[in-house]
mmCIF file of C-alpha atoms in Angstrom:
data_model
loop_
_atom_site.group_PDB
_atom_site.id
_atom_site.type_symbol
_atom_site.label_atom_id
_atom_site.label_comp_id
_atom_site.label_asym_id
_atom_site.label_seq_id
_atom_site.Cartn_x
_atom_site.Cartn_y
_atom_site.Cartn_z
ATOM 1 C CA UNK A 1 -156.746 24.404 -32.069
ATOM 2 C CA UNK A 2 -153.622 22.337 -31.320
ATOM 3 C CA UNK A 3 -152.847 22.354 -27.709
ATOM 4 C CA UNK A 4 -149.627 20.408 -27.989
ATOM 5 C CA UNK A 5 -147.145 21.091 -30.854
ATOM 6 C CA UNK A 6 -144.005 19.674 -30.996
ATOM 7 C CA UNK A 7 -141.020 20.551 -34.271
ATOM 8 C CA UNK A 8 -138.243 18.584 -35.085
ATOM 9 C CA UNK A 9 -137.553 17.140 -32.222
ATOM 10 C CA UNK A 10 -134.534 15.726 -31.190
ATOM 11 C CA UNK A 11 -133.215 13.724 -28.342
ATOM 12 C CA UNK A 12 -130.212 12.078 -28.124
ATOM 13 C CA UNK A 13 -127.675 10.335 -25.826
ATOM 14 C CA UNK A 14 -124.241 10.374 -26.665
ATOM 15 C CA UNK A 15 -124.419 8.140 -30.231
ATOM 16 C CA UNK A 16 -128.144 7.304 -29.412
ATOM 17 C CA UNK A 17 -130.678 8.796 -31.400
ATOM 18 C CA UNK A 18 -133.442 7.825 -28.814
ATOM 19 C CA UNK A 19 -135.714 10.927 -30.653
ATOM 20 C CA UNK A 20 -134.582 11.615 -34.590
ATOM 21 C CA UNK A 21 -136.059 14.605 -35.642
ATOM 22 C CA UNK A 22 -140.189 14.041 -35.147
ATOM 23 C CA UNK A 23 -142.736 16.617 -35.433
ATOM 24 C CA UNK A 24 -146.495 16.287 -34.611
ATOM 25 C CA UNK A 25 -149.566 18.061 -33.094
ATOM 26 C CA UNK A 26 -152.547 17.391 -30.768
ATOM 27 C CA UNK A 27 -155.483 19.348 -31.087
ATOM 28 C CA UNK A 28 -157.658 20.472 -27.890
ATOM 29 C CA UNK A 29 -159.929 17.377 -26.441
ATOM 30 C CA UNK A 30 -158.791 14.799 -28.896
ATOM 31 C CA UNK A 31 -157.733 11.034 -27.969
ATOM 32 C CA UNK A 32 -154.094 10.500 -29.222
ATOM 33 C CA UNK A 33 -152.363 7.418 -29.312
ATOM 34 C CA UNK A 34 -148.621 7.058 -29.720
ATOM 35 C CA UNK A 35 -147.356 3.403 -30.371
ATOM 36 C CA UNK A 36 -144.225 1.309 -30.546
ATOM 37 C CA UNK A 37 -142.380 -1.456 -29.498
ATOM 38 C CA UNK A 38 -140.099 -0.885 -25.932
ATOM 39 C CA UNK A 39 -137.116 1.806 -27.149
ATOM 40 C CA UNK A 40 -139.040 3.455 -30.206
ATOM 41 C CA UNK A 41 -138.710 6.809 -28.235
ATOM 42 C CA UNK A 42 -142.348 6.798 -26.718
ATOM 43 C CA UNK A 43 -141.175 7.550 -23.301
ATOM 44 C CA UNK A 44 -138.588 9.936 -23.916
ATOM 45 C CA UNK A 45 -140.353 11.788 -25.825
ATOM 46 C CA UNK A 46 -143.056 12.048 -22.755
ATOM 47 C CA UNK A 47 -140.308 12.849 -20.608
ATOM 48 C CA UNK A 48 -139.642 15.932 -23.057
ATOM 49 C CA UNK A 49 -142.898 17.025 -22.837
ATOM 50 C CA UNK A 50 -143.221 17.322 -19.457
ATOM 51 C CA UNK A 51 -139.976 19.054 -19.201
ATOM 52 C CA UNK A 52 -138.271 16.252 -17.115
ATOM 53 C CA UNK A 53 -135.391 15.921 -19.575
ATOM 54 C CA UNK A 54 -134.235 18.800 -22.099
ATOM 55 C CA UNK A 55 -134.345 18.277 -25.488
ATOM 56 C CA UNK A 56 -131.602 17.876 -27.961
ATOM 57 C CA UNK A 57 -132.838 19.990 -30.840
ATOM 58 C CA UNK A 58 -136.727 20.954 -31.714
ATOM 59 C CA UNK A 59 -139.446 23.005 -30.005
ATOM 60 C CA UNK A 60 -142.285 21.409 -27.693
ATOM 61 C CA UNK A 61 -145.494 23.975 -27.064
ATOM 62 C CA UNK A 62 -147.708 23.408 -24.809
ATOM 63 C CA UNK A 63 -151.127 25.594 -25.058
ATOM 64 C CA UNK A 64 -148.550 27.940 -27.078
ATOM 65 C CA UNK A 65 -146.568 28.078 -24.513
ATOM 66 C CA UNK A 66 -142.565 26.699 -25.116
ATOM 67 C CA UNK A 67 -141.531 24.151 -22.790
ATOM 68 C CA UNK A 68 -138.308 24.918 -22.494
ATOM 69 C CA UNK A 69 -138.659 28.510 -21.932
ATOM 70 C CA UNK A 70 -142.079 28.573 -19.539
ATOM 71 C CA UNK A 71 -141.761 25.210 -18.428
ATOM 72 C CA UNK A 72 -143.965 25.915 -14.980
ATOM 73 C CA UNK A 73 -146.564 27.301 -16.893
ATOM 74 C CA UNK A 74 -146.751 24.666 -19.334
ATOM 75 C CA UNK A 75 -147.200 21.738 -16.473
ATOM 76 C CA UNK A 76 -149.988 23.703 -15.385
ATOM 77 C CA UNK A 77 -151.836 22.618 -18.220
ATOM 78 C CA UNK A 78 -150.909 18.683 -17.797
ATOM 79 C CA UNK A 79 -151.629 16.016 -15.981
ATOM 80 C CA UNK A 80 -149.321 12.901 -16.217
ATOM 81 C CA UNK A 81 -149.512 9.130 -15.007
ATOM 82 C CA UNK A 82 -146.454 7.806 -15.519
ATOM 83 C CA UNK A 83 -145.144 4.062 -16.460
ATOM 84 C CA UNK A 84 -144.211 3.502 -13.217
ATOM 85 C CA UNK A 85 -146.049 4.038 -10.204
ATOM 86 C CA UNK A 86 -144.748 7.710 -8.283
ATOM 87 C CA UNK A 87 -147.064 7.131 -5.426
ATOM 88 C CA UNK A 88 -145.160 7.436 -1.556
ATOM 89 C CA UNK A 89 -146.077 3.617 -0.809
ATOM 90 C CA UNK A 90 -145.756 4.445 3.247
ATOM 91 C CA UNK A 91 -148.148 7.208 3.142
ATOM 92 C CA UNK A 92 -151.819 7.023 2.674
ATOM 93 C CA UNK A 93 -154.070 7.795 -0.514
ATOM 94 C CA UNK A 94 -155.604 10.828 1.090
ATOM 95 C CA UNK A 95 -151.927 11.625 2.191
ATOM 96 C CA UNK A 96 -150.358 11.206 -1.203
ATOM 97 C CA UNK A 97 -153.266 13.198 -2.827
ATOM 98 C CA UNK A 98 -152.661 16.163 -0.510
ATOM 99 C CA UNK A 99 -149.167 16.202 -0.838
ATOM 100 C CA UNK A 100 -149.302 16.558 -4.447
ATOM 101 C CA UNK A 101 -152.718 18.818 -4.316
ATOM 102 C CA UNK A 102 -150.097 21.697 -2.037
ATOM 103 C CA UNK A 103 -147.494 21.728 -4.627
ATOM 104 C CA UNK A 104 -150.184 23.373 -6.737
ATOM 105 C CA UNK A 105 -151.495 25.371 -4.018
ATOM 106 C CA UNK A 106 -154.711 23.540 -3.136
ATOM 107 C CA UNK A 107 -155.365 23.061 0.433
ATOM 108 C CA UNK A 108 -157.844 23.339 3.539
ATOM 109 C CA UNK A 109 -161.456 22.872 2.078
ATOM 110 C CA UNK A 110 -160.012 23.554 -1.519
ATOM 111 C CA UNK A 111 -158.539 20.419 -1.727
ATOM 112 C CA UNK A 112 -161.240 18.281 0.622
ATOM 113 C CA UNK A 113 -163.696 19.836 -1.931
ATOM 114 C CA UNK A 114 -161.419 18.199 -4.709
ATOM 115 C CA UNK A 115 -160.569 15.013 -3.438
ATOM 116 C CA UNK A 116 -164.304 14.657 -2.915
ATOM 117 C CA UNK A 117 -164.600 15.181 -6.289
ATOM 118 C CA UNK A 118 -162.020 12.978 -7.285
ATOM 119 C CA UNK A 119 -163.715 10.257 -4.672
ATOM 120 C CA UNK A 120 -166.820 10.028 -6.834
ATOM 121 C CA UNK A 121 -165.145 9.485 -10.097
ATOM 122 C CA UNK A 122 -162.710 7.284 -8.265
ATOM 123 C CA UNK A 123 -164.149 4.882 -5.819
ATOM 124 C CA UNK A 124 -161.914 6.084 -3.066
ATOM 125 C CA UNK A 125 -162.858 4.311 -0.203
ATOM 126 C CA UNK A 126 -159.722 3.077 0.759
ATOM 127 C CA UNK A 127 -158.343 6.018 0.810
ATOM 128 C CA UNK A 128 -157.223 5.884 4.611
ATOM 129 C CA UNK A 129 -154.810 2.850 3.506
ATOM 130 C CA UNK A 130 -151.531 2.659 3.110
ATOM 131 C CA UNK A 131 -150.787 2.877 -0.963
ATOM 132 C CA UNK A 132 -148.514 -0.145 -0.716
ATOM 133 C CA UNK A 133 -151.438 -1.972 1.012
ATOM 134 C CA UNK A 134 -153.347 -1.599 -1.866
ATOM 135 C CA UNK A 135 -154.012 -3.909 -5.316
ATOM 136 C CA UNK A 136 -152.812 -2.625 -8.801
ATOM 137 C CA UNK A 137 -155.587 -1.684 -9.931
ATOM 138 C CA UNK A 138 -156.637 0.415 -6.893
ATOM 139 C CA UNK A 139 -153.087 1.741 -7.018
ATOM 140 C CA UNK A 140 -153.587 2.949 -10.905
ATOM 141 C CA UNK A 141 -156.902 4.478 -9.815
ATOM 142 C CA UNK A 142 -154.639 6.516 -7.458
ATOM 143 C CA UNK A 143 -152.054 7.520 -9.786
ATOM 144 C CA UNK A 144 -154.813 8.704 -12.435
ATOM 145 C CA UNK A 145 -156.665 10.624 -9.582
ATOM 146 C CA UNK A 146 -153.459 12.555 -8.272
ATOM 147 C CA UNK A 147 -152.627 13.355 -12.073
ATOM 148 C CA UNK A 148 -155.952 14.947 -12.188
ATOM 149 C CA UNK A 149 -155.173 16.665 -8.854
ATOM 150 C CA UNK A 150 -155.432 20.350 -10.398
ATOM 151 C CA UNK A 151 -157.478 19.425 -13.254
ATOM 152 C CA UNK A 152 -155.609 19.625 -15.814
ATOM 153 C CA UNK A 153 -156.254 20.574 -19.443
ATOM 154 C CA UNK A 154 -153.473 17.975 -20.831
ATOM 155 C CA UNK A 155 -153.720 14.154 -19.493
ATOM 156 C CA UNK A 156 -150.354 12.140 -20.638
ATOM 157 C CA UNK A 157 -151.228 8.449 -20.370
ATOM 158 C CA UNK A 158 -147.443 6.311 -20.363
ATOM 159 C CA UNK A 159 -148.420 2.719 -20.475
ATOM 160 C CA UNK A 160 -151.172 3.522 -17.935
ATOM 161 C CA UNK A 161 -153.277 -0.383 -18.014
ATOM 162 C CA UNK A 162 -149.925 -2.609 -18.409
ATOM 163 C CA UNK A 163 -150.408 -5.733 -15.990
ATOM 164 C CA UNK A 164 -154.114 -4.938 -14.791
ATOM 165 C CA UNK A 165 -156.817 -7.184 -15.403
ATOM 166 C CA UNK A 166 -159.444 -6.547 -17.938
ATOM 167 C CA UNK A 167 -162.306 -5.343 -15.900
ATOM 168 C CA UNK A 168 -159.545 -2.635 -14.037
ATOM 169 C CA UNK A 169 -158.828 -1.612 -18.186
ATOM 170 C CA UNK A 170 -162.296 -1.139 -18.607
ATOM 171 C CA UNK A 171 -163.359 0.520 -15.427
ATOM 172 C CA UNK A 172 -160.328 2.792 -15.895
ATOM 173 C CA UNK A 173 -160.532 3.975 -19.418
ATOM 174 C CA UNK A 174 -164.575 4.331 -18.690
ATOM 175 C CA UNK A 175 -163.640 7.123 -16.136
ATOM 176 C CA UNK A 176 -160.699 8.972 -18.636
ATOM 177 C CA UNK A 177 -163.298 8.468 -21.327
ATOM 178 C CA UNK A 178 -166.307 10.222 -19.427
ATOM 179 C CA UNK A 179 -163.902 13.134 -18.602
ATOM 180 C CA UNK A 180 -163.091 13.498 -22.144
ATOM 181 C CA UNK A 181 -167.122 13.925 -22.837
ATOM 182 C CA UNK A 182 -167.595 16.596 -20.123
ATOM 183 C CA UNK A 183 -164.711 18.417 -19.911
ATOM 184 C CA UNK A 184 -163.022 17.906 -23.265
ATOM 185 C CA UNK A 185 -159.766 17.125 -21.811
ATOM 186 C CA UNK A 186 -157.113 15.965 -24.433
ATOM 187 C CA UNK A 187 -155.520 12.844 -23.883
ATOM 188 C CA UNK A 188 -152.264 11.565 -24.621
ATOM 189 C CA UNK A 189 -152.073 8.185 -24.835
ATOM 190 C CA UNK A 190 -148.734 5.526 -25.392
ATOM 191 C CA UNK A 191 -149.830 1.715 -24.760
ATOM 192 C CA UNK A 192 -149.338 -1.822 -25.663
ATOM 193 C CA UNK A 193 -152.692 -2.694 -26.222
ATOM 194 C CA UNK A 194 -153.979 -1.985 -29.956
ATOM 195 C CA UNK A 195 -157.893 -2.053 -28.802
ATOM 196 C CA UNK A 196 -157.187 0.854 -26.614
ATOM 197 C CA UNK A 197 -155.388 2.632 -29.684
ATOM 198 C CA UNK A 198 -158.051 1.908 -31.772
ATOM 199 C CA UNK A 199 -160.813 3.830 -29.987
ATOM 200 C CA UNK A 200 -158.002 7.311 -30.866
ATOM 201 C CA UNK A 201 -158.908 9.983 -32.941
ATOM 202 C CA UNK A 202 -155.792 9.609 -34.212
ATOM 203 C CA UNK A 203 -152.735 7.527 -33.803
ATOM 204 C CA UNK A 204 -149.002 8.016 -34.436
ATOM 205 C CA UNK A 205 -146.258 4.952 -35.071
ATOM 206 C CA UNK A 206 -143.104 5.589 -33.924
ATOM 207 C CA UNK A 207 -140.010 2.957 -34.301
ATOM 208 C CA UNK A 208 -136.164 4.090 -33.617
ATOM 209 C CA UNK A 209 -137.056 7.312 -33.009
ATOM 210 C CA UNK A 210 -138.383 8.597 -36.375
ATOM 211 C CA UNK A 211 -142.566 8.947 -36.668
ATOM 212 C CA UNK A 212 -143.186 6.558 -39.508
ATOM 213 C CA UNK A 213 -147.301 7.113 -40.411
ATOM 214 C CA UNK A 214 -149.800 9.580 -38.130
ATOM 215 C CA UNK A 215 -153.696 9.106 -39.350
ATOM 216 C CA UNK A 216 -156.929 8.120 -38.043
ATOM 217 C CA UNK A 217 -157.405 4.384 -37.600
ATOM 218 C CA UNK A 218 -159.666 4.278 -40.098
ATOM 219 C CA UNK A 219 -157.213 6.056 -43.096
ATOM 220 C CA UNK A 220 -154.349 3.958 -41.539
ATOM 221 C CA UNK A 221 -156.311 0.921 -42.072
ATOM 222 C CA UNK A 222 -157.532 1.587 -45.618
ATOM 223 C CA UNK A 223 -153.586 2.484 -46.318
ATOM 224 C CA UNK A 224 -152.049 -0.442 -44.810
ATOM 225 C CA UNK A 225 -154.195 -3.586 -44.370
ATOM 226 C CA UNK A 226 -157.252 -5.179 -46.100
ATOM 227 C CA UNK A 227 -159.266 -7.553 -45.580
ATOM 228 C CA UNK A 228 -159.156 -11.170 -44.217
ATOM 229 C CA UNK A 229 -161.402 -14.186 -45.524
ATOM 230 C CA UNK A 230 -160.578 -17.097 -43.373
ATOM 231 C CA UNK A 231 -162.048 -20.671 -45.231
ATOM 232 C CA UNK A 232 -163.012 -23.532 -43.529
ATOM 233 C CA UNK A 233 -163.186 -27.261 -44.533
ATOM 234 C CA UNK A 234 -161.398 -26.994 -48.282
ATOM 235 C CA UNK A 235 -158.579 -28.915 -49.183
ATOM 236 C CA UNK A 236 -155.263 -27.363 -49.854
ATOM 237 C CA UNK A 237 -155.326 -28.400 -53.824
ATOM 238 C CA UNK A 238 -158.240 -26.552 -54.168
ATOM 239 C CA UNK A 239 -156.823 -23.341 -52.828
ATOM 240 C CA UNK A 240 -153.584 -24.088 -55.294
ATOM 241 C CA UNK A 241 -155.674 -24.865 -58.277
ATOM 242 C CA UNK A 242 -157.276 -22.489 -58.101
ATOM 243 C CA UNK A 243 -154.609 -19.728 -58.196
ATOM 244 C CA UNK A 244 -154.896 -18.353 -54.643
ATOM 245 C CA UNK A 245 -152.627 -16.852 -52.178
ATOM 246 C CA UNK A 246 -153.019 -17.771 -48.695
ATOM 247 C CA UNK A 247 -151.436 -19.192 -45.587
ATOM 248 C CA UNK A 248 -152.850 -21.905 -43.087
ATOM 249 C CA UNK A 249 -153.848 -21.207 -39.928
ATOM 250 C CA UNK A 250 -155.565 -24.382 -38.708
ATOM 251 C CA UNK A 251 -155.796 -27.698 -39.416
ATOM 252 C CA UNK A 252 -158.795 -26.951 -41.767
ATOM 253 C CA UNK A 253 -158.336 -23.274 -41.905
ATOM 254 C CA UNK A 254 -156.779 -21.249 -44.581
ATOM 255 C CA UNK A 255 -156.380 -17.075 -44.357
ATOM 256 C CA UNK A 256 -156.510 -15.090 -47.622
ATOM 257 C CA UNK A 257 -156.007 -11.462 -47.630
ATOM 258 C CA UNK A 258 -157.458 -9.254 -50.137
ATOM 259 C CA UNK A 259 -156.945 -5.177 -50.305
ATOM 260 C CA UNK A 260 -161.074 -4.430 -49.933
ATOM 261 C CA UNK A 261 -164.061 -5.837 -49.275
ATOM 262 C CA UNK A 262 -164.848 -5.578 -53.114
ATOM 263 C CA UNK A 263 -162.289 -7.725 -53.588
ATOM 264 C CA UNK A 264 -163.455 -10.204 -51.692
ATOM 265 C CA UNK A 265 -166.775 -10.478 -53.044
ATOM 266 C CA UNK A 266 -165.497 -10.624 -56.227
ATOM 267 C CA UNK A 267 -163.675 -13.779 -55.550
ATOM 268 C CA UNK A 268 -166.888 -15.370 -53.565
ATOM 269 C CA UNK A 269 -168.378 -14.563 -57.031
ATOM 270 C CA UNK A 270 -165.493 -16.157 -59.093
ATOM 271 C CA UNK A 271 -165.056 -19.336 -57.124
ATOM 272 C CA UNK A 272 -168.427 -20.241 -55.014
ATOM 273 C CA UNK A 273 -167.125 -23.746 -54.490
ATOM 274 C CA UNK A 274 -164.484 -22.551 -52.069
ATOM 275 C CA UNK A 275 -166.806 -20.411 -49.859
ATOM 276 C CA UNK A 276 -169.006 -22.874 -48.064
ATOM 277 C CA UNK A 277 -167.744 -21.748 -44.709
ATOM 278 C CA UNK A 278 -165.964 -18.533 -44.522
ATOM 279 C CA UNK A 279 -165.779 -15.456 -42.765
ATOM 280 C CA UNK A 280 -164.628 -11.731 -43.626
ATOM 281 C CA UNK A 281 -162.523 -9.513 -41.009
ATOM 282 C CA UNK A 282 -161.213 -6.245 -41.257
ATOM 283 C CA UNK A 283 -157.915 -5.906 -40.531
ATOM 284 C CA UNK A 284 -156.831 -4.713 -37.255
ATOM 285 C CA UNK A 285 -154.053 -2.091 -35.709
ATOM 286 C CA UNK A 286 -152.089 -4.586 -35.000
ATOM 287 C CA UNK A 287 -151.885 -5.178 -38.944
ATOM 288 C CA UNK A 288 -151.487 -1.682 -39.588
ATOM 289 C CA UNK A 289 -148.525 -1.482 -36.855
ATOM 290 C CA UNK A 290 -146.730 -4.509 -38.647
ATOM 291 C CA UNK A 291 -147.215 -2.815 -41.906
ATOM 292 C CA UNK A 292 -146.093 0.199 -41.091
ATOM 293 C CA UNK A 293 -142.929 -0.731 -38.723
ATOM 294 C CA UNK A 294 -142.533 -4.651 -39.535
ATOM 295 C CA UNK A 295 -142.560 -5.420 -36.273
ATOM 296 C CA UNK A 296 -145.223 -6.732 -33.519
ATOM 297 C CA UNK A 297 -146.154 -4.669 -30.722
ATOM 298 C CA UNK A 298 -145.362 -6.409 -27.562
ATOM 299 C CA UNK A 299 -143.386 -6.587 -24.548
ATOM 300 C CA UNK A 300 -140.380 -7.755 -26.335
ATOM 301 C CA UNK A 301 -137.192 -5.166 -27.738
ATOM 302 C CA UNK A 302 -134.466 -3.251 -26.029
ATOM 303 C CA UNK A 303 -135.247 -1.652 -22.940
ATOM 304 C CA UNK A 304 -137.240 2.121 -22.960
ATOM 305 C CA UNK A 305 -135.890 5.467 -24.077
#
């Protein structure tokens, strides 16, 4: 069942086609990762789905339900952290969490029942601080917990580990992971950093606002990228003589790529002089995003849309 649909959409501002026409679906409990560089359209196209900005041209459904036409109902169903921090610095986290928690009509021992609940998944004992007090990964902790508030069916990830530490990454996506086991919640993800997109069950590439491949990693890796054998201590000449593309990426370390593992052993087979030290790699996301949109996923490109 697809709990998010979304047809032809469109978003644009005044000349700028931030969104050009994309269409997609998520289906109920799966882990969906939306990539590309800063201005692809990740973020307005978030911003669409939650109903924060109108849309151009298209149709978003939530749970079968039209955004733009049931819009309360539809945020019922979804949970969003946002880029940016939306946390009342000044107040506390057990302030901030109750705050939000009222807007959806949980209060009194309904909502000290869920923040207890949220506590234990959490590690909320700081919660009688100040959120601008806090570090930012405790802060990020926060922001997930008050998107999760009303338990939602939906949770919208936007750039959600940017700037934390490893251990906070792991510790975080441990907790969104576990609530994807035992409560099948479906989560949408957009992010910078291809080893989270390549634990999705599927992942979508978006670049100037157009949707250029959608797949699992695994088909968008067999599509897009091969395989890498990296040699060690030959000389250059050999490499030329013996008819072989590559590039050098060491001093005494050369990179051939090669569409499948068959293809590599077939070469280890046809030239065993070469392969004295070598080693075979997959290729990675971040092969199949450069593939796909000839560009590198960073921190680098116009500002967000």
């Amino acid at each position: 069942m697809d709990i998010i649909e979304i047809e032809h959409l469109k978003k644009y501002y005044g000349t700028v086609k931030a969104v050009d026409d994309i269409s997609f679906s998520v289906r109920e409990g799966e882990f969906f990762a939306f990539l590309g560089i800063n201005g692809a359209g990740k973020s307005t196209t978030i911003s669409v789905l939650c109903g924060k900005e109108p849309c151009t041209e298209g149709k978003v459904r939530i749970r079968g339900m039209e955004v733009g036409e049931r819009l309360g109902e539809a945020k019922e169903a979804l949970g969003v952290v946002f880029q940016d921090s939306v946390l009342d610095k000044s107040l506390s986290v057990y302030d901030n969490l109750r705050l939000r928690a009222a807007l959806y009509g949980i209060t009194g021992k309904a909502f000290r029942r869920r923040f207890e609940e949220l506590n234990a998944l959490f590690g909320l004992s700081f919660a009688r601080r100040a959120v601008g007090k806090l570090s930012g990964g405790q802060r990020r902790r926060v922001d997930i917990a008050r998107a999760l508030i009303h338990d939602p069916r939906i949770l919208i990830l936007d750039e959600p580990t940017t700037g934390l530490d490893p251990r906070t990454r792991q510790t975080i996506w441990a907790i969104v992971h576990g609530l994807r086991k035992t409560r099948r919640m479906t989560v949408f993800l957009t992010t910078h950093y291809m080893e989270e997109a390549a634990d999705a069950d599927r992942v979508a590439f978006i670049d100037d606002g157009k949707i250029l491949a959608c797949d699992t990693p695994i088909n968008l890796k067999e599509k897009y990228t091969g395989d890498f054998i990296t040699l060690y201590h030959v000389r250059e000449e050999e490499l030329k003589n013996a008819g072989l593309a590559y590039r050098r990426t060491g001093e005494d370390a050369f990179r051939i790529e090669v569409e499948s593992t068959r293809r590599a052993t077939e070469l280890i087979l046809a030239h065993p002089a070469l392969f004295r030290d070598y080693e075979i790699a997959k290729g990675k996301m971040d092969d199949v995003f450069l593939a796909v949109t000839g560009k590198t996923l960073g921190f680098e490109g116009k500002e967000e849309l």
